mmCIF file with all atom_site columns, C-alpha atoms in Angstrom:
data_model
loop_
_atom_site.group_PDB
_atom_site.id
_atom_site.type_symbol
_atom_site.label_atom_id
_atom_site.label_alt_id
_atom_site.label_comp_id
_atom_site.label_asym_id
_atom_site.label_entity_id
_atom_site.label_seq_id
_atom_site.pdbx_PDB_ins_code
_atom_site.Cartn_x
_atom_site.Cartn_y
_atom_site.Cartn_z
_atom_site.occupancy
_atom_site.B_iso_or_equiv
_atom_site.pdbx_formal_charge
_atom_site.auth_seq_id
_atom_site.auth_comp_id
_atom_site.auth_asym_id
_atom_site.auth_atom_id
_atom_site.pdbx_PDB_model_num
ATOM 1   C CA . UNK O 1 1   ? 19.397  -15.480 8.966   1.00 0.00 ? 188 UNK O CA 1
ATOM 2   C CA . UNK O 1 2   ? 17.421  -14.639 5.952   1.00 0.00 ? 189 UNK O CA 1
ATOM 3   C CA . UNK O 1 3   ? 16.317  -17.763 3.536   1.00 0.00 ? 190 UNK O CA 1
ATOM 4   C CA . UNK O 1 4   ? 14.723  -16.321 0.319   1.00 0.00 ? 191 UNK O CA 1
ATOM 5   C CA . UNK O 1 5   ? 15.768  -13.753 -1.954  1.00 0.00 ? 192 UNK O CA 1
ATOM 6   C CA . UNK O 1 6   ? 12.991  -11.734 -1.016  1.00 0.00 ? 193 UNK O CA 1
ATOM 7   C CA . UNK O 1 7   ? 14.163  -11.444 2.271   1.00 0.00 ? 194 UNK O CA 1
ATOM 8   C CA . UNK O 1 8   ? 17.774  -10.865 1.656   1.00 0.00 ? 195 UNK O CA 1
ATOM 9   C CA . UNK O 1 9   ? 17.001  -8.288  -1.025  1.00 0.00 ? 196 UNK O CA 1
ATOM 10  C CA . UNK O 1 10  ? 14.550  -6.682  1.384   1.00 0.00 ? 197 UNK O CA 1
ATOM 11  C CA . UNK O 1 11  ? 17.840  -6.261  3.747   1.00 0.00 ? 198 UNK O CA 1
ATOM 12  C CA . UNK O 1 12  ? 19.721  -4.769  1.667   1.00 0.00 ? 199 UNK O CA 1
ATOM 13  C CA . UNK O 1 13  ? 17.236  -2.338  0.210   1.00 0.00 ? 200 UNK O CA 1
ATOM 14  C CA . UNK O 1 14  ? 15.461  -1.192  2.843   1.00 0.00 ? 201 UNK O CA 1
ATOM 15  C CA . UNK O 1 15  ? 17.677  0.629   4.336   1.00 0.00 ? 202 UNK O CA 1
ATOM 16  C CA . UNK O 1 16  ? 18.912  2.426   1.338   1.00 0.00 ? 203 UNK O CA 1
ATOM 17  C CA . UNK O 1 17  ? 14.889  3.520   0.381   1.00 0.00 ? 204 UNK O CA 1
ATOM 18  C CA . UNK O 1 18  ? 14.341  4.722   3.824   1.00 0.00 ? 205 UNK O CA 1
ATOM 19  C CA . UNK O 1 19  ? 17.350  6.688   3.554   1.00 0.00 ? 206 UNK O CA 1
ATOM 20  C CA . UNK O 1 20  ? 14.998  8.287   0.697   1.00 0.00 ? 207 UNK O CA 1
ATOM 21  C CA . UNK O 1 21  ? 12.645  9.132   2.970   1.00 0.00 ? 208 UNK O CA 1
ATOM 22  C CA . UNK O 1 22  ? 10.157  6.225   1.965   1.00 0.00 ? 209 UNK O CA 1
ATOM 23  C CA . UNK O 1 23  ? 9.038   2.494   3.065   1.00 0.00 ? 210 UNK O CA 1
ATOM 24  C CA . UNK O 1 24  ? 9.599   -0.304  1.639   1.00 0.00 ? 211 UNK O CA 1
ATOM 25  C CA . UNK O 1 25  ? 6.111   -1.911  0.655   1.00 0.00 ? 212 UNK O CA 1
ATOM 26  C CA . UNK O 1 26  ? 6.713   -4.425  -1.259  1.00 0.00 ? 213 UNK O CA 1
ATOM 27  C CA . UNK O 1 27  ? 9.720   -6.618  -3.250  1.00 0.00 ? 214 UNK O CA 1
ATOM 28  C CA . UNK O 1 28  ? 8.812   -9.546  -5.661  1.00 0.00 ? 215 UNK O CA 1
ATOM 29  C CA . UNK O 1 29  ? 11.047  -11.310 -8.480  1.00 0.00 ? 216 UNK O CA 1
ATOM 30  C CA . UNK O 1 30  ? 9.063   -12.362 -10.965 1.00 0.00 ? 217 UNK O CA 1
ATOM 31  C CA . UNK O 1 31  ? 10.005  -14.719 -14.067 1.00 0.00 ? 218 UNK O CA 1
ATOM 32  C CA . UNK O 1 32  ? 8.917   -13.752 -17.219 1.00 0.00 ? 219 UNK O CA 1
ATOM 33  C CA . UNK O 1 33  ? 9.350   -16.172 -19.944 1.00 0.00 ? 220 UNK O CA 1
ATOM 34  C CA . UNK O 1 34  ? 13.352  -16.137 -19.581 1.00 0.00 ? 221 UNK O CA 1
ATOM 35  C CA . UNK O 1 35  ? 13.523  -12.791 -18.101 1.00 0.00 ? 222 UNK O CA 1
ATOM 36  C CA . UNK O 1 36  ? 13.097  -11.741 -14.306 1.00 0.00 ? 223 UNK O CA 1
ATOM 37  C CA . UNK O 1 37  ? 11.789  -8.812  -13.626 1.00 0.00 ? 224 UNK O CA 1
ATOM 38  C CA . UNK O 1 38  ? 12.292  -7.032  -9.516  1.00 0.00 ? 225 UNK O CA 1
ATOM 39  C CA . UNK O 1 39  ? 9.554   -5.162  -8.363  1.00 0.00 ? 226 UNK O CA 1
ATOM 40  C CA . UNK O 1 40  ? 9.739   -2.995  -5.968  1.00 0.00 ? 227 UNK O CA 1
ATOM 41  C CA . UNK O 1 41  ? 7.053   -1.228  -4.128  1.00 0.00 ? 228 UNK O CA 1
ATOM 42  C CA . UNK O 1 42  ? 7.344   1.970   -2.280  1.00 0.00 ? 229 UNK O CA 1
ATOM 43  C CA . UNK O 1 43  ? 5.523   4.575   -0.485  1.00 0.00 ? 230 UNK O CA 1
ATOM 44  C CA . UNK O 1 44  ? 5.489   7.501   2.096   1.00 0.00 ? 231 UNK O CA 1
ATOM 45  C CA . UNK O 1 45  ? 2.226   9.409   4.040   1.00 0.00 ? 232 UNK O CA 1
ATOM 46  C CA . UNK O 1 46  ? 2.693   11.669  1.842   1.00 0.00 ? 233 UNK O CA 1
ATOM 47  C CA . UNK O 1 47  ? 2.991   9.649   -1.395  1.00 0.00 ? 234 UNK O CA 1
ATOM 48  C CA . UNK O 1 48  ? 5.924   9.233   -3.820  1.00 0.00 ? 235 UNK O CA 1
ATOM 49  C CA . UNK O 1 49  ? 5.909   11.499  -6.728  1.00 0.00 ? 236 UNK O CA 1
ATOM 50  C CA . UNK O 1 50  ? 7.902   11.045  -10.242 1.00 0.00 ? 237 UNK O CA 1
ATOM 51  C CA . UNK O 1 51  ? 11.688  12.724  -9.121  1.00 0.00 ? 238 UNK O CA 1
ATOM 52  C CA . UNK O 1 52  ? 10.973  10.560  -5.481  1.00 0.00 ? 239 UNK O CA 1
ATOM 53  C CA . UNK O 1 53  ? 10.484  7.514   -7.637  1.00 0.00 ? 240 UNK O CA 1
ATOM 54  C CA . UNK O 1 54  ? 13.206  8.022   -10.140 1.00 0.00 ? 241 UNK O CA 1
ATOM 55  C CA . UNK O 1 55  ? 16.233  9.040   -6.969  1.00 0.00 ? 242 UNK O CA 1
ATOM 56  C CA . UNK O 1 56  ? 15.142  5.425   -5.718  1.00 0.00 ? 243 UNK O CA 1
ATOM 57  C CA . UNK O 1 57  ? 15.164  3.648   -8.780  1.00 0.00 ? 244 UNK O CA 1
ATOM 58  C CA . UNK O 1 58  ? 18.802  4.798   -9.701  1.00 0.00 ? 245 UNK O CA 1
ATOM 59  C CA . UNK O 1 59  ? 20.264  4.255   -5.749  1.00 0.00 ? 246 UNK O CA 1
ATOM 60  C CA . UNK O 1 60  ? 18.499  0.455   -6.128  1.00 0.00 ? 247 UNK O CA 1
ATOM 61  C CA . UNK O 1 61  ? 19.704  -0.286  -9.103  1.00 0.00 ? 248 UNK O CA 1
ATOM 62  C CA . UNK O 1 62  ? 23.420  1.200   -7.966  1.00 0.00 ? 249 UNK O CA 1
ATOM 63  C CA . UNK O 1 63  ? 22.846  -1.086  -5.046  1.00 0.00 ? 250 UNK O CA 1
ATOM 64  C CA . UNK O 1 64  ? 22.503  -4.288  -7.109  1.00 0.00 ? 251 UNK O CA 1
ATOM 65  C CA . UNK O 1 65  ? 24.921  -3.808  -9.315  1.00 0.00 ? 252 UNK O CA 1
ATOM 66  C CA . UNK O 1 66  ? 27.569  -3.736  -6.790  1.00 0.00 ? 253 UNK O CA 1
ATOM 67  C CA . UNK O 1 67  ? 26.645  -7.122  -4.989  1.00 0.00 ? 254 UNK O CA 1
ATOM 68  C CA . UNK O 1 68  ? 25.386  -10.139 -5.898  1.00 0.00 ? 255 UNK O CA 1
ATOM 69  C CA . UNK O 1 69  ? 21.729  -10.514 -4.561  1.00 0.00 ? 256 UNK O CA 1
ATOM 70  C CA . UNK O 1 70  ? 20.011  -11.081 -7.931  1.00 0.00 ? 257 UNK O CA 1
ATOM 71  C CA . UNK O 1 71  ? 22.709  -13.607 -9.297  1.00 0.00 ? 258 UNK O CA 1
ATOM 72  C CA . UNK O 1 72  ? 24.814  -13.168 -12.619 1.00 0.00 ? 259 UNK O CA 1
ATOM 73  C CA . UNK O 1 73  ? 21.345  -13.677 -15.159 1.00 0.00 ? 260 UNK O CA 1
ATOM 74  C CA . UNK O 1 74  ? 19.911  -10.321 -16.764 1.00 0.00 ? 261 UNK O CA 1
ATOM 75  C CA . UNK O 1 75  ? 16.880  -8.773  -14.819 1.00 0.00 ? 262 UNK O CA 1
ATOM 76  C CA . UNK O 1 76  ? 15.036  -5.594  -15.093 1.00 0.00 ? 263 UNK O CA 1
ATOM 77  C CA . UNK O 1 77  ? 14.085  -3.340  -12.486 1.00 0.00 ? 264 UNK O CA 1
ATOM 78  C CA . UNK O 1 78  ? 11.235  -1.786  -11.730 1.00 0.00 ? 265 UNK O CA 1
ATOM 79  C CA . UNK O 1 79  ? 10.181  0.893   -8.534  1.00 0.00 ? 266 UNK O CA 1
ATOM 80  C CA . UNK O 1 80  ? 6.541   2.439   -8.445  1.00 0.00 ? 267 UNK O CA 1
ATOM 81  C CA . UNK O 1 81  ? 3.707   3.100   -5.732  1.00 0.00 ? 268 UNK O CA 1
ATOM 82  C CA . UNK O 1 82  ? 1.259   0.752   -4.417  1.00 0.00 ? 269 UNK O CA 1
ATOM 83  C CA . UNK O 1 83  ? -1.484  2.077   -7.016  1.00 0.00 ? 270 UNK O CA 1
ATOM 84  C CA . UNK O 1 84  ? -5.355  3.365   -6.717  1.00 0.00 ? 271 UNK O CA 1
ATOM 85  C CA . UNK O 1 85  ? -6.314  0.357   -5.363  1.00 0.00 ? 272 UNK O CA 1
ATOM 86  C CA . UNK O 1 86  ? -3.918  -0.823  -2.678  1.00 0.00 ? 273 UNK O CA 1
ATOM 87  C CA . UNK O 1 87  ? -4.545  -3.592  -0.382  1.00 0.00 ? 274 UNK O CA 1
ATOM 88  C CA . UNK O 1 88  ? -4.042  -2.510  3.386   1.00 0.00 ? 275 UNK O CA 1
ATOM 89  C CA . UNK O 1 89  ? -1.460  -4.597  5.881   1.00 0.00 ? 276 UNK O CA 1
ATOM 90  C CA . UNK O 1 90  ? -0.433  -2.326  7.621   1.00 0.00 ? 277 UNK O CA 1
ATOM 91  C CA . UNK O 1 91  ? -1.075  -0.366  10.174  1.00 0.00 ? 278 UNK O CA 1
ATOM 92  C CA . UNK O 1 92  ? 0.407   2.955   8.226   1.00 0.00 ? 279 UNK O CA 1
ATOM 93  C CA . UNK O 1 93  ? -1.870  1.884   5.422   1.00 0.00 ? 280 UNK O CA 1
ATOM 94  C CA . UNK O 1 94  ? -4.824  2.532   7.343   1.00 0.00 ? 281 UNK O CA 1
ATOM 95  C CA . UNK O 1 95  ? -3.565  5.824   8.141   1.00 0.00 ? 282 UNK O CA 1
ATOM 96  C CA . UNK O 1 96  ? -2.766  6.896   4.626   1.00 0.00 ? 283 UNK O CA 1
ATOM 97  C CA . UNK O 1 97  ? -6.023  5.858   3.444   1.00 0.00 ? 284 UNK O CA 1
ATOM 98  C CA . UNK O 1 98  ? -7.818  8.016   5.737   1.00 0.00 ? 285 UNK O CA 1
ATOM 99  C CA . UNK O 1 99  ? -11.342 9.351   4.355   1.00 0.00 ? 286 UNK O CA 1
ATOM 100 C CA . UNK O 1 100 ? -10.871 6.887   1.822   1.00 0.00 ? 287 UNK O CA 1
ATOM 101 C CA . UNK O 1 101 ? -13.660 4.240   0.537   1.00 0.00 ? 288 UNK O CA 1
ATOM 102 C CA . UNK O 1 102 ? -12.314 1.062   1.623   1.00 0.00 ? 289 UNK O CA 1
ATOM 103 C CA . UNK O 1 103 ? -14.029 -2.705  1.050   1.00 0.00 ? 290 UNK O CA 1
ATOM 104 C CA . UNK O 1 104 ? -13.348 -4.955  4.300   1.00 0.00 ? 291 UNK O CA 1
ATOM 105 C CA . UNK O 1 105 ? -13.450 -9.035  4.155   1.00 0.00 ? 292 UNK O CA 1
ATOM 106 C CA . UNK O 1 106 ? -14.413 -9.685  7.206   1.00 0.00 ? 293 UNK O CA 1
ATOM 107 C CA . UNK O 1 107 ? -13.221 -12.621 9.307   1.00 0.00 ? 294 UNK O CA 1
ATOM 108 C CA . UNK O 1 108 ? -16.486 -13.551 10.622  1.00 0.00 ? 295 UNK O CA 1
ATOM 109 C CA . UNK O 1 109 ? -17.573 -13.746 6.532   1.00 0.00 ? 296 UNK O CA 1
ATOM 110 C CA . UNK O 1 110 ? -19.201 -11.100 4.376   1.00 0.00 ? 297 UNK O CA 1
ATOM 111 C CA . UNK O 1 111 ? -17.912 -7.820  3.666   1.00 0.00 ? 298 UNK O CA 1
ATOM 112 C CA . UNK O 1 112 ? -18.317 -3.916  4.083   1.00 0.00 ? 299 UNK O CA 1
ATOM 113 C CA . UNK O 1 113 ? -17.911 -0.650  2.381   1.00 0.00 ? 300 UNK O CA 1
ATOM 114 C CA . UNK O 1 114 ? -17.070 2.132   3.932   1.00 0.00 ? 301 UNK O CA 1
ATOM 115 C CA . UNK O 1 115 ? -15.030 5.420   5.025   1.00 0.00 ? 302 UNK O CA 1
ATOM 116 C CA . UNK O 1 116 ? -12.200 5.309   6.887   1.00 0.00 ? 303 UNK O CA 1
ATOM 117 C CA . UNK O 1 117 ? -12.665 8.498   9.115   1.00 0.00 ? 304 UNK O CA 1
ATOM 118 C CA . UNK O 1 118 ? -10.146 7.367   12.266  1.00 0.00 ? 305 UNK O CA 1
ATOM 119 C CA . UNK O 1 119 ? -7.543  4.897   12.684  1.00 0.00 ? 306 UNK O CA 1
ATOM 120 C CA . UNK O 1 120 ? -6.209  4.137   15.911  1.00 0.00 ? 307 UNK O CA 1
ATOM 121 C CA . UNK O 1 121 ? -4.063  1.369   17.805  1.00 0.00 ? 308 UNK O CA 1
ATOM 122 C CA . UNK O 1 122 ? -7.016  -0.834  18.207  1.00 0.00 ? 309 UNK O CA 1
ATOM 123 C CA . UNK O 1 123 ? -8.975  -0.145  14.984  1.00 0.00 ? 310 UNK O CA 1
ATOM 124 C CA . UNK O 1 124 ? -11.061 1.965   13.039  1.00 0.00 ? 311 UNK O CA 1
ATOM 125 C CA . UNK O 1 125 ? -14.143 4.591   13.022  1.00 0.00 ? 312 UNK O CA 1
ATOM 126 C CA . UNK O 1 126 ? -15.742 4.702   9.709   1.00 0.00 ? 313 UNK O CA 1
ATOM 127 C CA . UNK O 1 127 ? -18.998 5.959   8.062   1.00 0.00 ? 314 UNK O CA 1
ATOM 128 C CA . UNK O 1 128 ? -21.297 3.214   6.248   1.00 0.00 ? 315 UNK O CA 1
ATOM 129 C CA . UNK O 1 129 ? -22.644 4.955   3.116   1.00 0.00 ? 316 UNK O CA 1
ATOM 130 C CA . UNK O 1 130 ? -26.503 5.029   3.391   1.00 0.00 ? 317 UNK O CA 1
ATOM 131 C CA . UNK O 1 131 ? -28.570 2.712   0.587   1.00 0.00 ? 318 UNK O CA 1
ATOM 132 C CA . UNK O 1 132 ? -31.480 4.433   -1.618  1.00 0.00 ? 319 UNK O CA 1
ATOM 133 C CA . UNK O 1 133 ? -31.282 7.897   0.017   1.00 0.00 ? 320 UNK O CA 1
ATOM 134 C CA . UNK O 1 134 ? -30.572 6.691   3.905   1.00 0.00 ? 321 UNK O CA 1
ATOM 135 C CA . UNK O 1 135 ? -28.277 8.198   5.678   1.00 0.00 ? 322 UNK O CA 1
ATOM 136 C CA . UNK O 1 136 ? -24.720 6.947   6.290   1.00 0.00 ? 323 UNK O CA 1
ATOM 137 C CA . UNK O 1 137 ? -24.050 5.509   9.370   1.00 0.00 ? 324 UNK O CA 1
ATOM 138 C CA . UNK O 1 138 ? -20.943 5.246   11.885  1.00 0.00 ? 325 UNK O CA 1
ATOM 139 C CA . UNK O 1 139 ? -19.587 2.233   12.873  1.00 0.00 ? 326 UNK O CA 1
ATOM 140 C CA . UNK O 1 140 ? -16.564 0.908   14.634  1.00 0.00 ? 327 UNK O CA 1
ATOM 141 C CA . UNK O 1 141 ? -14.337 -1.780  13.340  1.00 0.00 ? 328 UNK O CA 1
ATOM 142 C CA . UNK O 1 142 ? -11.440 -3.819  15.167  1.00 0.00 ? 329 UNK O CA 1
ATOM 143 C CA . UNK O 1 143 ? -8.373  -4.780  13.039  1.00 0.00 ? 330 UNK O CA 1
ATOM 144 C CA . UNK O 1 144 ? -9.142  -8.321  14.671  1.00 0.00 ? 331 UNK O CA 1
ATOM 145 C CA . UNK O 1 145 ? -12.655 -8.301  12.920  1.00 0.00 ? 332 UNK O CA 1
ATOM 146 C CA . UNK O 1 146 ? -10.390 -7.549  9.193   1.00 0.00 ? 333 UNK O CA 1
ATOM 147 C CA . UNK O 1 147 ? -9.020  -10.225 7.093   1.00 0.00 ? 334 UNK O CA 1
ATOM 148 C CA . UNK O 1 148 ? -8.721  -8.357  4.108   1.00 0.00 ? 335 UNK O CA 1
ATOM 149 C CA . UNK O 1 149 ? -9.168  -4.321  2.873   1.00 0.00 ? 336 UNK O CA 1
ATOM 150 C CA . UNK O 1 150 ? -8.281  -2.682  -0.342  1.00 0.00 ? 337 UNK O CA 1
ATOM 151 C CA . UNK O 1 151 ? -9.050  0.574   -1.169  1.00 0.00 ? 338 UNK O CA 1
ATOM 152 C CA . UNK O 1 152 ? -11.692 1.404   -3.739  1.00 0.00 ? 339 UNK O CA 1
ATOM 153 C CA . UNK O 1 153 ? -11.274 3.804   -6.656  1.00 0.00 ? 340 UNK O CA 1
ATOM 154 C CA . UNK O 1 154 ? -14.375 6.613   -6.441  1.00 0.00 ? 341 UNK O CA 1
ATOM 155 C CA . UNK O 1 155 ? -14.991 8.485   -9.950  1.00 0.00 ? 342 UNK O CA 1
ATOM 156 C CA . UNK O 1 156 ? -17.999 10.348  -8.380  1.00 0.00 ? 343 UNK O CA 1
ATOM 157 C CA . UNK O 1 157 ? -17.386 11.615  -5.050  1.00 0.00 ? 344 UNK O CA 1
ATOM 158 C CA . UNK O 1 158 ? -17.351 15.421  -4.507  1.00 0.00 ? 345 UNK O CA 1
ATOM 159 C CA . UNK O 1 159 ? -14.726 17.495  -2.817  1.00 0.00 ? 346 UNK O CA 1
ATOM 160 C CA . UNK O 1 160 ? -15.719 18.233  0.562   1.00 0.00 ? 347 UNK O CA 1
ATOM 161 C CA . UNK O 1 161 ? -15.357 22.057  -0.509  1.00 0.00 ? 348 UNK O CA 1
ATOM 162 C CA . UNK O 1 162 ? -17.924 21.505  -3.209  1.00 0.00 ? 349 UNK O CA 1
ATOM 163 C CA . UNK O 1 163 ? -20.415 19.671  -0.279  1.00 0.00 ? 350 UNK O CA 1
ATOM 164 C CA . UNK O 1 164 ? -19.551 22.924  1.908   1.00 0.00 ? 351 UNK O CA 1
ATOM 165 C CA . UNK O 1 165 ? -20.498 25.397  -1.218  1.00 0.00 ? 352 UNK O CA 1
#
């Protein structure tokens, strides 16, 4: 039987969100000064966009009116995506950040930069960018060899129908 609030709330909202068509990323009550703000995080492989967000928001907040999870104190509410730079858990994370820049921890210690170009059940192919004109290079990466990844923001990279131009 659930323990924290995060879990119980995470019970009773998930199913409601994925009746939206999305996942449930994320949940987190936060105390702000007197106030407590719920966060919650959600997503789909093919993104949330504004209406998505906003049909959530008002079947959540529906939700928690009618039951007690969040106790009798005021709280606000907020739903949103994970953002530009999200950090990957999951195994659908790695999928929706395909051909995305990503920046790996790794266990073994150091880190590396690179493409995401396949995810499957055992890990991922990606492309190294190359240094001072080199060419990128491929390399293979086990989820075992990952402690952390979060996807990087890119303000330069061109469109691969610009490259093919």
């Amino acid at each position: 039987m659930s323990t924290t609030q995060s879990e119980r709330l995470r019970e009773l909202l998930e199913p409601l969100v994925t009746s939206q068509g999305l996942d449930l990323e994320e949940i987190a009550v936060d105390s702000v000064g007197r106030k407590r703000v719920l966060r919650v995080v959600v997503d789909s492989d093919t993104g949330a966009d504004l209406d998505q967000i906003a049909d959530v928001s008002r079947a959540l907040s529906a939700k928690l009116d009618e039951s007690d999870a969040m106790g009798a104190g005021e709280y606000t509410l907020e739903v949103g995506t994970p953002g530009a730079e999200r950090l990957l858990k999951e195994h659908r994370h790695y999928e929706r950040a395909l051909d995305r820049l990503v920046k790996f921890q790794l266990l073994e210690g150091g880190e590396l930069i690179a493409r995401i170009l396949k995810v499957d059940d055992e890990g991922l192919d990606l492309e190294v960018p190359g240094v001072k004109g080199r060419k990128a290079t491929a390399r293979r990466l086990a989820f075992s060899e990952v402690d952390k990844a979060r996807v990087q923001v890119e303000f330069s990279r061109k469109d691969k129908n610009e490259e093919e131009a």
